[in-house]
Short mmCIF file of C-alpha atoms and ligand atoms in Angstrom, two decimals:
data_model
loop_
_atom_site.label_atom_id
_atom_site.label_comp_id
_atom_site.label_asym_id
_atom_site.label_seq_id
_atom_site.Cartn_x
_atom_site.Cartn_y
_atom_site.Cartn_z
CA UNK J 1363 0.00 0.00 0.00
CA UNK J 1364 1.02 3.59 -0.35
CA UNK J 1365 0.04 7.22 -0.74
CA UNK J 1366 -0.39 9.89 -3.40
CA UNK J 1367 0.70 13.20 -1.87
CA UNK J 1368 0.71 16.81 -2.95
CA UNK J 1369 4.10 18.55 -2.92
CA UNK J 1370 3.02 20.37 0.25
CA UNK J 1371 2.07 17.16 2.04
CA UNK J 1372 5.37 15.57 0.98
CA UNK J 1373 7.22 18.62 2.35
CA UNK J 1374 5.45 18.08 5.68
CA UNK J 1375 6.41 14.37 5.69
CA UNK J 1376 10.08 15.24 5.10
CA UNK J 1377 9.97 17.97 7.77
CA UNK J 1378 8.58 15.44 10.30
CA UNK J 1379 11.08 12.76 9.30
CA UNK J 1380 13.96 15.20 9.68
CA UNK J 1381 13.09 15.58 13.39
CA UNK J 1382 14.00 11.90 13.92
CA UNK J 1383 16.38 11.12 11.05
CA UNK J 1384 19.26 12.76 9.27
CA UNK J 1385 18.24 12.77 5.61
CA UNK J 1386 21.07 12.17 3.14
CA UNK J 1387 19.85 12.76 -0.40
CA UNK J 1388 20.94 13.89 -3.87
CA UNK J 1389 21.07 17.68 -4.10
CA UNK J 1390 21.67 19.92 -7.11
CA UNK J 1391 24.71 22.17 -6.68
CA UNK J 1392 24.50 24.94 -9.24
CA UNK J 1393 27.65 25.49 -11.31
CA UNK J 1394 29.57 22.77 -9.46
CA UNK J 1395 29.85 20.46 -12.48
CA UNK J 1396 32.99 19.88 -14.52
CA UNK J 1397 32.20 22.47 -17.22
CA UNK J 1398 31.28 26.14 -16.83
CA UNK J 1399 27.63 26.61 -15.88
CA UNK J 1400 27.10 22.87 -15.47
CA UNK J 1401 25.48 21.69 -12.23
CA UNK J 1402 26.52 18.67 -10.20
CA UNK J 1403 24.10 16.40 -8.37
CA UNK J 1404 25.84 15.18 -5.23
CA UNK J 1405 24.82 13.90 -1.81
CA UNK J 1406 24.21 16.16 1.17
CA UNK J 1407 22.10 16.38 4.33
CA UNK J 1408 18.71 18.04 3.84
CA UNK J 1409 15.68 19.00 5.95
CA UNK J 1410 13.71 20.58 3.12
CA UNK J 1411 12.01 18.40 0.47
CA UNK J 1412 12.53 21.10 -2.18
CA UNK J 1413 16.27 20.52 -1.96
CA UNK J 1414 16.02 16.81 -2.87
CA UNK J 1415 16.78 16.21 -6.54
CA UNK J 1416 14.22 13.67 -7.70
CA UNK J 1417 14.57 14.06 -11.47
CA UNK J 1418 18.27 13.82 -12.40
CA UNK J 1419 20.52 10.83 -11.70
CA UNK J 1420 23.14 11.80 -9.12
CA UNK J 1421 26.73 12.19 -10.35
CA UNK J 1422 28.06 10.58 -7.19
CA UNK J 1423 26.70 7.45 -5.54
CA UNK J 1424 24.80 7.19 -2.27
CA UNK J 1425 27.63 5.17 -0.68
CA UNK J 1426 29.23 8.36 0.66
CA UNK J 1427 27.54 8.04 4.05
CA UNK J 1428 28.70 4.42 4.49
CA UNK J 1429 32.18 4.89 3.04
CA UNK J 1430 33.16 8.57 3.25
CA UNK J 1431 36.05 9.63 1.03
CA UNK J 1432 38.04 10.40 4.18
CA UNK J 1433 37.16 9.17 7.66
CA UNK J 1434 39.15 9.39 10.89
CA UNK J 1435 38.96 5.97 12.55
CA UNK J 1436 41.30 6.39 15.53
CA UNK J 1437 43.17 9.00 17.51
CA UNK J 1438 46.44 7.95 19.10
CA UNK J 1439 48.92 9.28 21.61
CA UNK J 1440 52.11 7.59 22.80
CA UNK J 1441 50.35 4.88 24.83
CA UNK J 1442 46.65 5.17 24.05
CA UNK J 1443 44.30 4.70 21.16
CA UNK J 1444 40.76 6.10 21.06
CA UNK J 1445 38.15 5.20 18.47
CA UNK J 1446 36.65 8.26 16.79
CA UNK J 1447 33.16 9.34 17.85
CA UNK J 1448 30.27 8.91 15.45
CA UNK J 1449 27.00 10.81 15.33
CA UNK J 1450 24.60 7.97 16.18
CA UNK J 1451 21.36 9.58 15.04
CA UNK J 1452 19.67 7.31 12.43
CA UNK J 1453 20.03 8.19 8.76
CA UNK J 1454 17.70 7.91 5.79
CA UNK J 1455 19.67 7.61 2.55
CA UNK J 1456 17.78 8.31 -0.68
CA UNK J 1457 18.92 6.24 -3.66
CA UNK J 1458 17.80 4.69 -6.90
CA UNK J 1459 17.43 1.00 -7.60
CA UNK J 1460 21.10 0.73 -8.66
CA UNK J 1461 22.17 2.33 -5.36
CA UNK J 1462 20.09 -0.02 -3.22
CA UNK J 1463 21.32 -3.01 -5.21
CA UNK J 1464 24.90 -1.79 -4.73
CA UNK J 1465 24.38 -2.04 -0.96
CA UNK J 1466 24.46 -5.84 -1.24
CA UNK J 1467 27.94 -5.52 -2.84
CA UNK J 1468 29.22 -3.17 -0.12
CA UNK J 1469 27.87 -5.44 2.63
CA UNK J 1470 29.47 -8.42 0.93
CA UNK J 1471 32.91 -6.83 0.98
CA UNK J 1472 32.82 -5.15 4.40
CA UNK J 1473 30.70 -7.60 6.39
CA UNK J 1474 30.86 -10.97 4.69
CA UNK J 1475 34.26 -11.43 3.11
CA UNK J 1476 36.32 -13.12 5.75
CA UNK J 1477 36.32 -13.97 9.42
CA UNK J 1478 35.62 -10.49 10.79
CA UNK J 1479 33.15 -7.77 9.96
CA UNK J 1480 34.60 -4.32 9.39
CA UNK J 1481 33.57 -2.51 12.61
CA UNK J 1482 33.85 1.00 11.17
CA UNK J 1483 31.58 0.14 8.26
CA UNK J 1484 29.18 -1.77 10.51
CA UNK J 1485 28.71 1.07 12.97
CA UNK J 1486 27.58 3.27 10.06
CA UNK J 1487 25.57 0.53 8.34
CA UNK J 1488 23.57 -0.08 11.52
CA UNK J 1489 22.33 3.52 11.40
CA UNK J 1490 21.04 3.48 7.84
CA UNK J 1491 17.70 2.84 6.20
CA UNK J 1492 17.13 3.40 2.49
CA UNK J 1493 14.45 5.36 0.62
CA UNK J 1494 13.94 4.31 -3.00
CA UNK J 1495 13.71 6.99 -5.69
CA UNK J 1496 11.78 5.33 -8.51
CA UNK J 1497 13.04 5.64 -12.10
CA UNK J 1498 10.32 6.77 -14.53
CA UNK J 1499 12.77 6.49 -17.42
CA UNK J 1500 16.30 5.36 -18.17
CA UNK J 1501 19.16 7.89 -18.05
CA UNK J 1502 22.25 8.39 -20.23
CA UNK J 1503 24.63 5.41 -20.09
CA UNK J 1504 22.46 3.29 -17.73
CA UNK J 1505 22.53 -0.45 -18.41
CA UNK J 1506 20.92 -1.59 -15.15
CA UNK J 1507 18.49 -3.95 -16.93
CA UNK J 1508 21.39 -6.00 -18.35
CA UNK J 1509 22.95 -6.15 -14.86
CA UNK J 1510 19.59 -7.04 -13.23
CA UNK J 1511 19.74 -4.02 -10.92
CA UNK J 1512 16.82 -2.09 -12.40
CA UNK J 1513 14.35 -3.19 -9.72
CA UNK J 1514 14.20 -3.41 -5.93
CA UNK J 1515 11.66 -5.70 -4.35
CA UNK J 1516 12.80 -4.91 -0.82
CA UNK J 1517 15.56 -3.09 1.05
CA UNK J 1518 13.74 0.25 1.31
CA UNK J 1519 11.42 1.75 3.91
CA UNK J 1520 9.39 3.83 1.44
CA UNK J 1521 9.65 4.91 -2.17
CA UNK J 1522 9.20 8.24 -3.92
CA UNK J 1523 8.06 8.86 -7.47
CA UNK J 1524 7.41 12.33 -8.81
CA UNK J 1525 4.44 11.90 -11.14
CA UNK J 1526 2.82 15.03 -12.61
CA UNK J 1527 3.61 17.18 -9.59
CA UNK J 1528 2.39 14.59 -7.11
CA UNK J 1529 4.54 12.30 -5.03
CA UNK J 1530 3.63 8.64 -5.09
CA UNK J 1531 5.00 6.60 -2.21
CA UNK J 1532 4.92 2.91 -1.57
CA UNK J 1533 5.47 2.34 2.18
CA UNK J 1534 6.41 -1.27 2.97
CA UNK J 1535 7.87 -0.43 6.41
CA UNK J 1536 5.02 -0.04 8.92
CA UNK J 1537 7.15 2.20 11.16
CA UNK J 1538 7.07 4.86 8.46
CA UNK J 1539 3.36 4.68 7.70
CA UNK J 1540 2.52 7.17 10.47
CA UNK J 1541 4.59 9.91 8.83
CA UNK J 1542 2.46 9.64 5.68
CA UNK J 1543 -0.91 8.94 7.30
CA UNK J 1544 -0.94 12.20 9.26
CA UNK J 1545 -0.49 14.32 6.12
CA UNK J 1546 -2.47 12.32 3.57
CA UNK J 1547 -5.63 10.22 3.69
CA UNK J 1548 -5.40 9.17 0.05
CA UNK J 1549 -4.20 5.61 0.61
CA UNK J 1550 -3.70 3.78 -2.67
CA UNK J 1551 -2.05 0.78 -4.24
CA UNK J 1552 1.25 2.30 -5.32
CA UNK J 1553 4.27 0.52 -6.75
CA UNK J 1554 7.66 2.18 -7.34
CA UNK J 1555 8.42 2.80 -11.00
CA UNK J 1556 11.38 1.02 -12.54
CA UNK J 1557 13.06 0.89 -15.93
CA UNK J 1558 12.26 -2.11 -18.09
CA UNK J 1559 14.59 -1.30 -20.98
CA UNK J 1560 17.77 0.77 -21.38
CA UNK J 1561 19.09 2.17 -24.64
CA UNK J 1562 22.48 0.70 -23.66
CA UNK J 1563 22.50 -3.08 -23.43
CA UNK J 1564 25.40 -5.32 -22.56
CA UNK J 1565 26.04 -9.04 -22.69
CA UNK J 1566 28.46 -10.23 -20.03
CA UNK J 1567 30.56 -13.31 -20.88
CA UNK J 1568 30.04 -16.31 -18.57
CA UNK J 1569 33.79 -16.69 -18.34
CA UNK J 1570 36.74 -14.72 -19.69
CA UNK J 1571 39.39 -16.91 -21.40
CA UNK J 1572 43.05 -16.33 -20.55
CA UNK J 1573 43.76 -15.18 -24.11
CA UNK J 1574 41.32 -12.25 -23.60
CA UNK J 1575 43.14 -11.24 -20.46
CA UNK J 1576 46.34 -10.90 -22.52
CA UNK J 1577 44.51 -9.53 -25.60
CA UNK J 1578 45.59 -6.30 -27.30
CA UNK J 1579 42.13 -4.80 -26.67
CA UNK J 1580 43.39 -3.29 -23.41
CA UNK J 1581 46.23 -1.37 -25.13
CA UNK J 1582 43.88 1.37 -26.35
CA UNK J 1583 43.27 2.42 -22.74
CA UNK J 1584 46.97 2.84 -22.01
CA UNK J 1585 46.85 6.00 -24.12
CA UNK J 1586 43.20 7.05 -23.78
CA UNK J 1587 42.86 6.78 -20.00
CA UNK J 1588 44.57 9.54 -17.98
CA UNK J 1589 44.33 7.58 -14.68
CA UNK J 1590 42.37 10.30 -12.92
CA UNK J 1591 40.37 7.72 -10.90
CA UNK J 1592 37.06 9.53 -11.27
CA UNK J 1593 35.37 6.33 -12.48
CA UNK J 1594 36.18 4.66 -9.15
CA UNK J 1595 35.13 7.54 -6.93
CA UNK J 1596 31.63 7.76 -8.45
CA UNK J 1597 31.09 4.00 -8.58
CA UNK J 1598 28.54 2.74 -6.02
CA UNK J 1599 30.35 -0.62 -5.79
CA UNK J 1600 34.03 0.38 -5.55
CA UNK J 1601 35.22 -0.38 -2.01
CA UNK J 1602 39.01 0.04 -2.05
CA UNK J 1603 40.62 2.28 0.50
CA UNK J 1604 44.03 3.13 1.87
CA UNK J 1605 45.16 4.12 5.38
CA UNK J 1606 46.89 7.35 6.31
CA UNK J 1607 48.51 8.12 9.65
CA UNK J 1608 48.56 11.86 10.20
CA UNK J 1609 50.93 13.14 12.90
CA UNK J 1610 50.09 16.54 14.32
CA UNK J 1611 52.96 18.82 13.42
CA UNK J 1612 53.46 20.40 16.87
CA UNK J 1613 53.64 16.97 18.56
CA UNK J 1614 54.99 14.20 16.36
CA UNK J 1615 53.83 11.46 18.77
CA UNK J 1616 50.14 12.32 18.58
CA UNK J 1617 47.89 11.95 15.59
CA UNK J 1618 45.04 10.18 13.87
CA UNK J 1619 44.52 7.25 11.52
CA UNK J 1620 42.32 7.93 8.53
CA UNK J 1621 40.68 5.62 6.02
CA UNK J 1622 40.75 7.30 2.61
CA UNK J 1623 39.13 6.16 -0.63
CA UNK J 1624 41.52 4.59 -3.14
CA UNK J 1625 41.37 4.01 -6.88
CA UNK J 1626 42.83 1.07 -8.81
CA UNK J 1627 43.27 3.42 -11.78
CA UNK J 1628 45.65 5.93 -10.17
CA UNK J 1629 49.41 5.84 -9.68
CA UNK J 1630 50.54 4.29 -6.44
CA UNK J 1631 47.69 1.80 -5.99
CA UNK J 1632 49.88 -1.24 -6.70
CA UNK J 1633 53.15 0.10 -5.25
CA UNK J 1634 55.00 -2.46 -3.16
CA UNK J 1635 58.13 -2.38 -1.03
CA UNK J 1636 61.33 -1.91 -3.00
CA UNK J 1637 59.79 0.36 -5.61
CA UNK J 1638 57.83 -2.33 -7.46
CA UNK J 1639 54.48 -1.66 -9.11
CA UNK J 1640 52.25 -4.40 -10.49
CA UNK J 1641 50.19 -2.52 -13.06
CA UNK J 1642 52.10 0.40 -14.54
CA UNK J 1643 50.12 0.82 -17.76
CA UNK J 1644 46.64 2.33 -17.71
CA UNK J 1645 45.48 -0.48 -20.01
CA UNK J 1646 46.52 -3.04 -17.38
CA UNK J 1647 44.67 -1.08 -14.70
CA UNK J 1648 41.58 -0.96 -16.90
CA UNK J 1649 41.77 -4.72 -17.39
CA UNK J 1650 41.96 -5.25 -13.63
CA UNK J 1651 39.01 -2.95 -12.94
CA UNK J 1652 36.77 -4.35 -15.67
CA UNK J 1653 37.44 -8.00 -14.91
CA UNK J 1654 36.93 -7.39 -11.19
CA UNK J 1655 33.51 -5.87 -11.90
CA UNK J 1656 32.24 -8.45 -14.41
CA UNK J 1657 34.18 -11.66 -13.73
CA UNK J 1658 36.33 -12.08 -10.61
CA UNK J 1659 33.75 -10.84 -8.08
CA UNK J 1660 31.16 -13.20 -9.58
CA UNK J 1661 33.55 -16.15 -9.39
CA UNK J 1662 33.84 -15.55 -5.66
CA UNK J 1663 30.35 -14.44 -4.68
CA UNK J 1664 28.07 -15.68 -7.46
CA UNK J 1665 26.77 -12.35 -8.84
CA UNK J 1666 28.23 -9.38 -10.71
CA UNK J 1667 29.74 -6.45 -8.88
CA UNK J 1668 28.75 -3.83 -11.47
CA UNK J 1669 25.12 -2.68 -11.18
CA UNK J 1670 25.08 -0.88 -14.53
CA UNK J 1671 24.45 2.63 -13.18
CA UNK J 1672 26.59 4.21 -15.93
CA UNK J 1673 28.11 6.81 -13.58
CA UNK J 1674 31.65 5.89 -14.65
CA UNK J 1675 30.72 6.67 -18.26
CA UNK J 1676 29.01 9.92 -17.23
CA UNK J 1677 32.08 11.21 -15.39
CA UNK J 1678 35.02 10.06 -17.55
CA UNK J 1679 36.83 13.10 -19.02
CA UNK J 1680 38.12 10.89 -21.86
CA UNK J 1681 34.66 9.58 -22.78
CA UNK J 1682 35.69 6.01 -22.08
CA UNK J 1683 32.62 3.80 -21.92
CA UNK J 1684 32.55 0.90 -19.48
CA UNK J 1685 29.61 -0.70 -21.29
CA UNK J 1686 31.57 -0.57 -24.58
CA UNK J 1687 34.46 -2.35 -22.92
CA UNK J 1688 32.14 -5.07 -21.62
CA UNK J 1689 30.97 -5.48 -25.23
CA UNK J 1690 34.56 -5.85 -26.44
CA UNK J 1691 35.34 -8.43 -23.76
CA UNK J 1692 32.17 -10.34 -24.65
CA UNK J 1693 33.05 -10.34 -28.35
CA UNK J 1694 36.66 -11.37 -27.76
CA UNK J 1695 35.55 -14.15 -25.37
CA UNK J 1696 33.05 -15.43 -27.93
CA UNK J 1697 35.67 -15.55 -30.68
CA UNK J 1698 37.87 -17.81 -28.56
CA UNK J 1699 35.13 -20.41 -28.09
S1 SF4 X 1256 37.53 8.30 -15.39
FE1 SF4 X 1256 38.20 7.71 -17.45
S2 SF4 X 1256 40.23 8.66 -17.70
FE2 SF4 X 1256 39.76 8.70 -15.49
S3 SF4 X 1256 40.70 6.79 -14.70
FE3 SF4 X 1256 38.55 6.30 -15.20
S4 SF4 X 1256 38.62 5.49 -17.31
FE4 SF4 X 1256 40.58 6.58 -16.95
S1 SF4 X 1257 31.45 0.06 -12.94
FE1 SF4 X 1257 30.41 1.90 -13.74
S2 SF4 X 1257 28.38 1.15 -14.37
FE2 SF4 X 1257 29.25 -0.42 -13.02
S3 SF4 X 1257 28.47 0.07 -10.95
FE3 SF4 X 1257 30.49 1.09 -11.17
S4 SF4 X 1257 30.02 3.19 -11.93
FE4 SF4 X 1257 28.17 1.92 -12.22
#
């Protein structure tokens, strides 16, 4: 069941929710895009429904609350270590179907990929509930249907669809029903919208033969890719990070340990002791990233890492298309068989 709300009623729902939850949602930042006069849609905390961007796909993914680009984990002195404090108020994160499907990938890596759960991820994860923004149409570069991430049957507390200036909300979580019921008595059968077909379609090979791994198809990216790492930072499923110990300059024995987002495309990622580096060429880095997203992760966990959101294509300054590369890998794998 759900509700059809006016904009005003929806504003009242968000205002009430913001008394009990921090709301982390896509927001339009005017002029903050990569070209002059181009906006960026990024995540931020909001209390006002008017600030939530419901139409455009966000440039960055909703994972930023769970895995901030930079997070202080510990403070240390000579003999003591103190875990950093965390604001423990609950959080509602707004995301599309690809974002909510990406959560399964993040949980897999941080909570279910070894003997121990990552405590710093878990303490944030325990605070979060998701709100689904329905997709009334496909966006540039999306291929979520091919990656089976176009739909969410669960994993959200309520949904939002902007339809002809009304907000339609499906509310599967009973705890959230009261927020809607007090501002709207128009209870209806409402289902979140989802995309059934994308313009971009990909076929993912069942397995990638060794000869494709050493194929010349990767060489093109050694010159085209400028190893800026933007594709990793916007990706809802990239989970790599590095650690930084920062010593306060006026006391070299006191400092903090930070977890900072890392990118497999940038220099330094594969540096090892003695000056070695495993993947020097950008083409080799591209091969690693692509095969991790569409082959290696699946071999280990049984499903693809990539959710087909297309954000890496949207952001690449060299117009490199991830879906095109999947197509090339598929074709090359087929030719071997
Ligand atoms: S965004 Fe494009 S140019 Fe930058 S690292 Fe990724 S593929 Fe290379
Ligand atoms: S690899 Fe690209 S298309 Fe796939 S989930 Fe990451 S950003 Fe989205």
